């Protein structure tokens, strides 16, 4: 008698390898010191302070990595530094260096773009220096209005220039705005948590977010159901935003 072969897909095959939960001892970043820059001169500087995580730490500014967290010879503008600890956990901090006696960007008001949409906007405000001001985004055409619309998700650099030629820049990120609690967590709870009990904590979901995106996008997860394209897109957009606890 020939016995039929029976194939079963179990939750055991779904278990993923352990990853570090960066929420257990999160990195805490602060600016220890900073100095302003003279107009259109690279004379600014700042130093960062870090606690939490696992030392030693590395600091990445524009793909230049050091282990001190100190930077000098900087123009006026905003600088985003990524700090990574020995366990591979990372956190970002943005530091602003002002012009001493020139124009400065005060803040950026950013509107989310939506998942798969281009509804984002950035509104800026400037002060100091000599009016009128002109504004550019990502080195594009100069304009007098301080608002940029119809933006897709991504990183943008805004530059303001005053009538005397003094300039300052700030970087901002337009997000999709997908909410974890409202849009992603219900998908995880309905389709994934029965085979991934570790997904009961946000820290684990966040640590595995890239893997979750890859497997749901390819259809490899969940094994016993099929997500809609909208559900796959929501997960992908949430991960693109940085897997935020929002």
PDB file of N, CA, C and O in Angstrom, residues 9 13-16 191-192 196 211-227 232:
ATOM      1  N   UNK A   9       1.703  23.108   6.634  1.00  0.00           N
ATOM      2  CA  UNK A   9       2.387  24.354   6.951  1.00  0.00           C
ATOM      3  C   UNK A   9       2.031  24.738   8.367  1.00  0.00           C
ATOM      4  O   UNK A   9       0.859  24.945   8.686  1.00  0.00           O
ATOM      5  N   UNK A  13       7.303  26.846  11.194  1.00  0.00           N
ATOM      6  CA  UNK A  13       8.108  27.326  10.067  1.00  0.00           C
ATOM      7  C   UNK A  13       8.097  28.825   9.943  1.00  0.00           C
ATOM      8  O   UNK A  13       8.886  29.409   9.219  1.00  0.00           O
ATOM      9  N   UNK A  14       7.182  29.469  10.667  1.00  0.00           N
ATOM     10  CA  UNK A  14       7.067  30.917  10.599  1.00  0.00           C
ATOM     11  C   UNK A  14       7.996  31.629  11.570  1.00  0.00           C
ATOM     12  O   UNK A  14       8.174  32.832  11.483  1.00  0.00           O
ATOM     13  N   UNK A  15       8.563  30.905  12.523  1.00  0.00           N
ATOM     14  CA  UNK A  15       9.342  31.574  13.549  1.00  0.00           C
ATOM     15  C   UNK A  15      10.609  32.170  12.946  1.00  0.00           C
ATOM     16  O   UNK A  15      11.377  31.479  12.267  1.00  0.00           O
ATOM     17  N   UNK A  16      10.830  33.450  13.178  1.00  0.00           N
ATOM     18  CA  UNK A  16      12.002  34.143  12.650  1.00  0.00           C
ATOM     19  C   UNK A  16      13.094  34.179  13.714  1.00  0.00           C
ATOM     20  O   UNK A  16      12.847  33.994  14.903  1.00  0.00           O
ATOM     21  N   UNK A 191      -3.538  38.648  11.247  1.00  0.00           N
ATOM     22  CA  UNK A 191      -2.936  37.667  10.356  1.00  0.00           C
ATOM     23  C   UNK A 191      -1.605  37.064  10.827  1.00  0.00           C
ATOM     24  O   UNK A 191      -1.244  35.981  10.374  1.00  0.00           O
ATOM     25  N   UNK A 192      -0.881  37.747  11.679  1.00  0.00           N
ATOM     26  CA  UNK A 192       0.498  37.331  11.947  1.00  0.00           C
ATOM     27  C   UNK A 192       0.773  36.845  13.362  1.00  0.00           C
ATOM     28  O   UNK A 192       1.649  35.998  13.564  1.00  0.00           O
ATOM     29  N   UNK A 196       3.390  34.223  15.376  1.00  0.00           N
ATOM     30  CA  UNK A 196       4.521  35.019  15.873  1.00  0.00           C
ATOM     31  C   UNK A 196       4.111  35.638  17.206  1.00  0.00           C
ATOM     32  O   UNK A 196       3.770  36.817  17.274  1.00  0.00           O
ATOM     33  N   UNK A 211      11.893  43.044   7.858  1.00  0.00           N
ATOM     34  CA  UNK A 211      11.617  41.660   7.492  1.00  0.00           C
ATOM     35  C   UNK A 211      10.122  41.444   7.267  1.00  0.00           C
ATOM     36  O   UNK A 211       9.712  40.732   6.333  1.00  0.00           O
ATOM     37  N   UNK A 212       9.300  42.073   8.112  1.00  0.00           N
ATOM     38  CA  UNK A 212       7.848  41.975   7.942  1.00  0.00           C
ATOM     39  C   UNK A 212       7.430  42.561   6.600  1.00  0.00           C
ATOM     40  O   UNK A 212       6.624  41.972   5.870  1.00  0.00           O
ATOM     41  N   UNK A 213       7.991  43.722   6.260  1.00  0.00           N
ATOM     42  CA  UNK A 213       7.660  44.346   4.975  1.00  0.00           C
ATOM     43  C   UNK A 213       8.058  43.445   3.814  1.00  0.00           C
ATOM     44  O   UNK A 213       7.290  43.239   2.871  1.00  0.00           O
ATOM     45  N   UNK A 214       9.275  42.899   3.871  1.00  0.00           N
ATOM     46  CA  UNK A 214       9.764  42.058   2.784  1.00  0.00           C
ATOM     47  C   UNK A 214       8.892  40.825   2.592  1.00  0.00           C
ATOM     48  O   UNK A 214       8.520  40.469   1.464  1.00  0.00           O
ATOM     49  N   UNK A 215       8.534  40.176   3.706  1.00  0.00           N
ATOM     50  CA  UNK A 215       7.786  38.926   3.608  1.00  0.00           C
ATOM     51  C   UNK A 215       6.324  39.151   3.247  1.00  0.00           C
ATOM     52  O   UNK A 215       5.727  38.349   2.516  1.00  0.00           O
ATOM     53  N   UNK A 216       5.715  40.217   3.748  1.00  0.00           N
ATOM     54  CA  UNK A 216       4.327  40.485   3.371  1.00  0.00           C
ATOM     55  C   UNK A 216       4.241  40.952   1.924  1.00  0.00           C
ATOM     56  O   UNK A 216       3.303  40.599   1.207  1.00  0.00           O
ATOM     57  N   UNK A 217       5.212  41.721   1.477  1.00  0.00           N
ATOM     58  CA  UNK A 217       5.208  42.200   0.088  1.00  0.00           C
ATOM     59  C   UNK A 217       5.352  41.043  -0.902  1.00  0.00           C
ATOM     60  O   UNK A 217       4.743  41.039  -1.975  1.00  0.00           O
ATOM     61  N   UNK A 218       6.179  40.055  -0.530  1.00  0.00           N
ATOM     62  CA  UNK A 218       6.403  38.919  -1.420  1.00  0.00           C
ATOM     63  C   UNK A 218       5.295  37.871  -1.327  1.00  0.00           C
ATOM     64  O   UNK A 218       5.237  36.956  -2.155  1.00  0.00           O
ATOM     65  N   UNK A 219       4.431  37.968  -0.317  1.00  0.00           N
ATOM     66  CA  UNK A 219       3.373  36.986  -0.125  1.00  0.00           C
ATOM     67  C   UNK A 219       3.788  35.809   0.729  1.00  0.00           C
ATOM     68  O   UNK A 219       3.016  34.862   0.930  1.00  0.00           O
ATOM     69  N   UNK A 220       5.019  35.854   1.277  1.00  0.00           N
ATOM     70  CA  UNK A 220       5.516  34.769   2.111  1.00  0.00           C
ATOM     71  C   UNK A 220       4.895  34.773   3.508  1.00  0.00           C
ATOM     72  O   UNK A 220       4.898  33.755   4.202  1.00  0.00           O
ATOM     73  N   UNK A 221       4.349  35.899   3.907  1.00  0.00           N
ATOM     74  CA  UNK A 221       3.696  36.019   5.205  1.00  0.00           C
ATOM     75  C   UNK A 221       2.460  36.891   5.038  1.00  0.00           C
ATOM     76  O   UNK A 221       2.540  37.918   4.344  1.00  0.00           O
ATOM     77  N   UNK A 222       1.332  36.473   5.613  1.00  0.00           N
ATOM     78  CA  UNK A 222       1.083  35.251   6.395  1.00  0.00           C
ATOM     79  C   UNK A 222       0.954  34.029   5.493  1.00  0.00           C
ATOM     80  O   UNK A 222       0.651  34.161   4.302  1.00  0.00           O
ATOM     81  N   UNK A 223       1.175  32.831   6.086  1.00  0.00           N
ATOM     82  CA  UNK A 223       1.166  31.602   5.303  1.00  0.00           C
ATOM     83  C   UNK A 223      -0.243  31.118   4.972  1.00  0.00           C
ATOM     84  O   UNK A 223      -0.450  30.445   3.962  1.00  0.00           O
ATOM     85  N   UNK A 224      -1.208  31.416   5.837  1.00  0.00           N
ATOM     86  CA  UNK A 224      -2.545  30.848   5.653  1.00  0.00           C
ATOM     87  C   UNK A 224      -3.572  31.874   5.195  1.00  0.00           C
ATOM     88  O   UNK A 224      -4.780  31.664   5.312  1.00  0.00           O
ATOM     89  N   UNK A 225      -3.104  32.994   4.671  1.00  0.00           N
ATOM     90  CA  UNK A 225      -4.021  34.019   4.182  1.00  0.00           C
ATOM     91  C   UNK A 225      -3.279  34.890   3.165  1.00  0.00           C
ATOM     92  O   UNK A 225      -2.057  34.804   3.015  1.00  0.00           O
ATOM     93  N   UNK A 226      -4.038  35.707   2.468  1.00  0.00           N
ATOM     94  CA  UNK A 226      -3.449  36.610   1.476  1.00  0.00           C
ATOM     95  C   UNK A 226      -3.856  38.036   1.800  1.00  0.00           C
ATOM     96  O   UNK A 226      -5.041  38.346   1.890  1.00  0.00           O
ATOM     97  N   UNK A 227      -2.868  38.889   1.980  1.00  0.00           N
ATOM     98  CA  UNK A 227      -3.154  40.297   2.243  1.00  0.00           C
ATOM     99  C   UNK A 227      -3.556  40.994   0.963  1.00  0.00           C
ATOM    100  O   UNK A 227      -3.083  40.657  -0.130  1.00  0.00           O
ATOM    101  N   UNK A 232      -0.667  45.497   2.112  1.00  0.00           N
ATOM    102  CA  UNK A 232       0.771  45.426   1.871  1.00  0.00           C
ATOM    103  C   UNK A 232       1.365  46.829   1.766  1.00  0.00           C
ATOM    104  O   UNK A 232       2.442  47.104   2.298  1.00  0.00           O
TER     105      UNK A 232
END
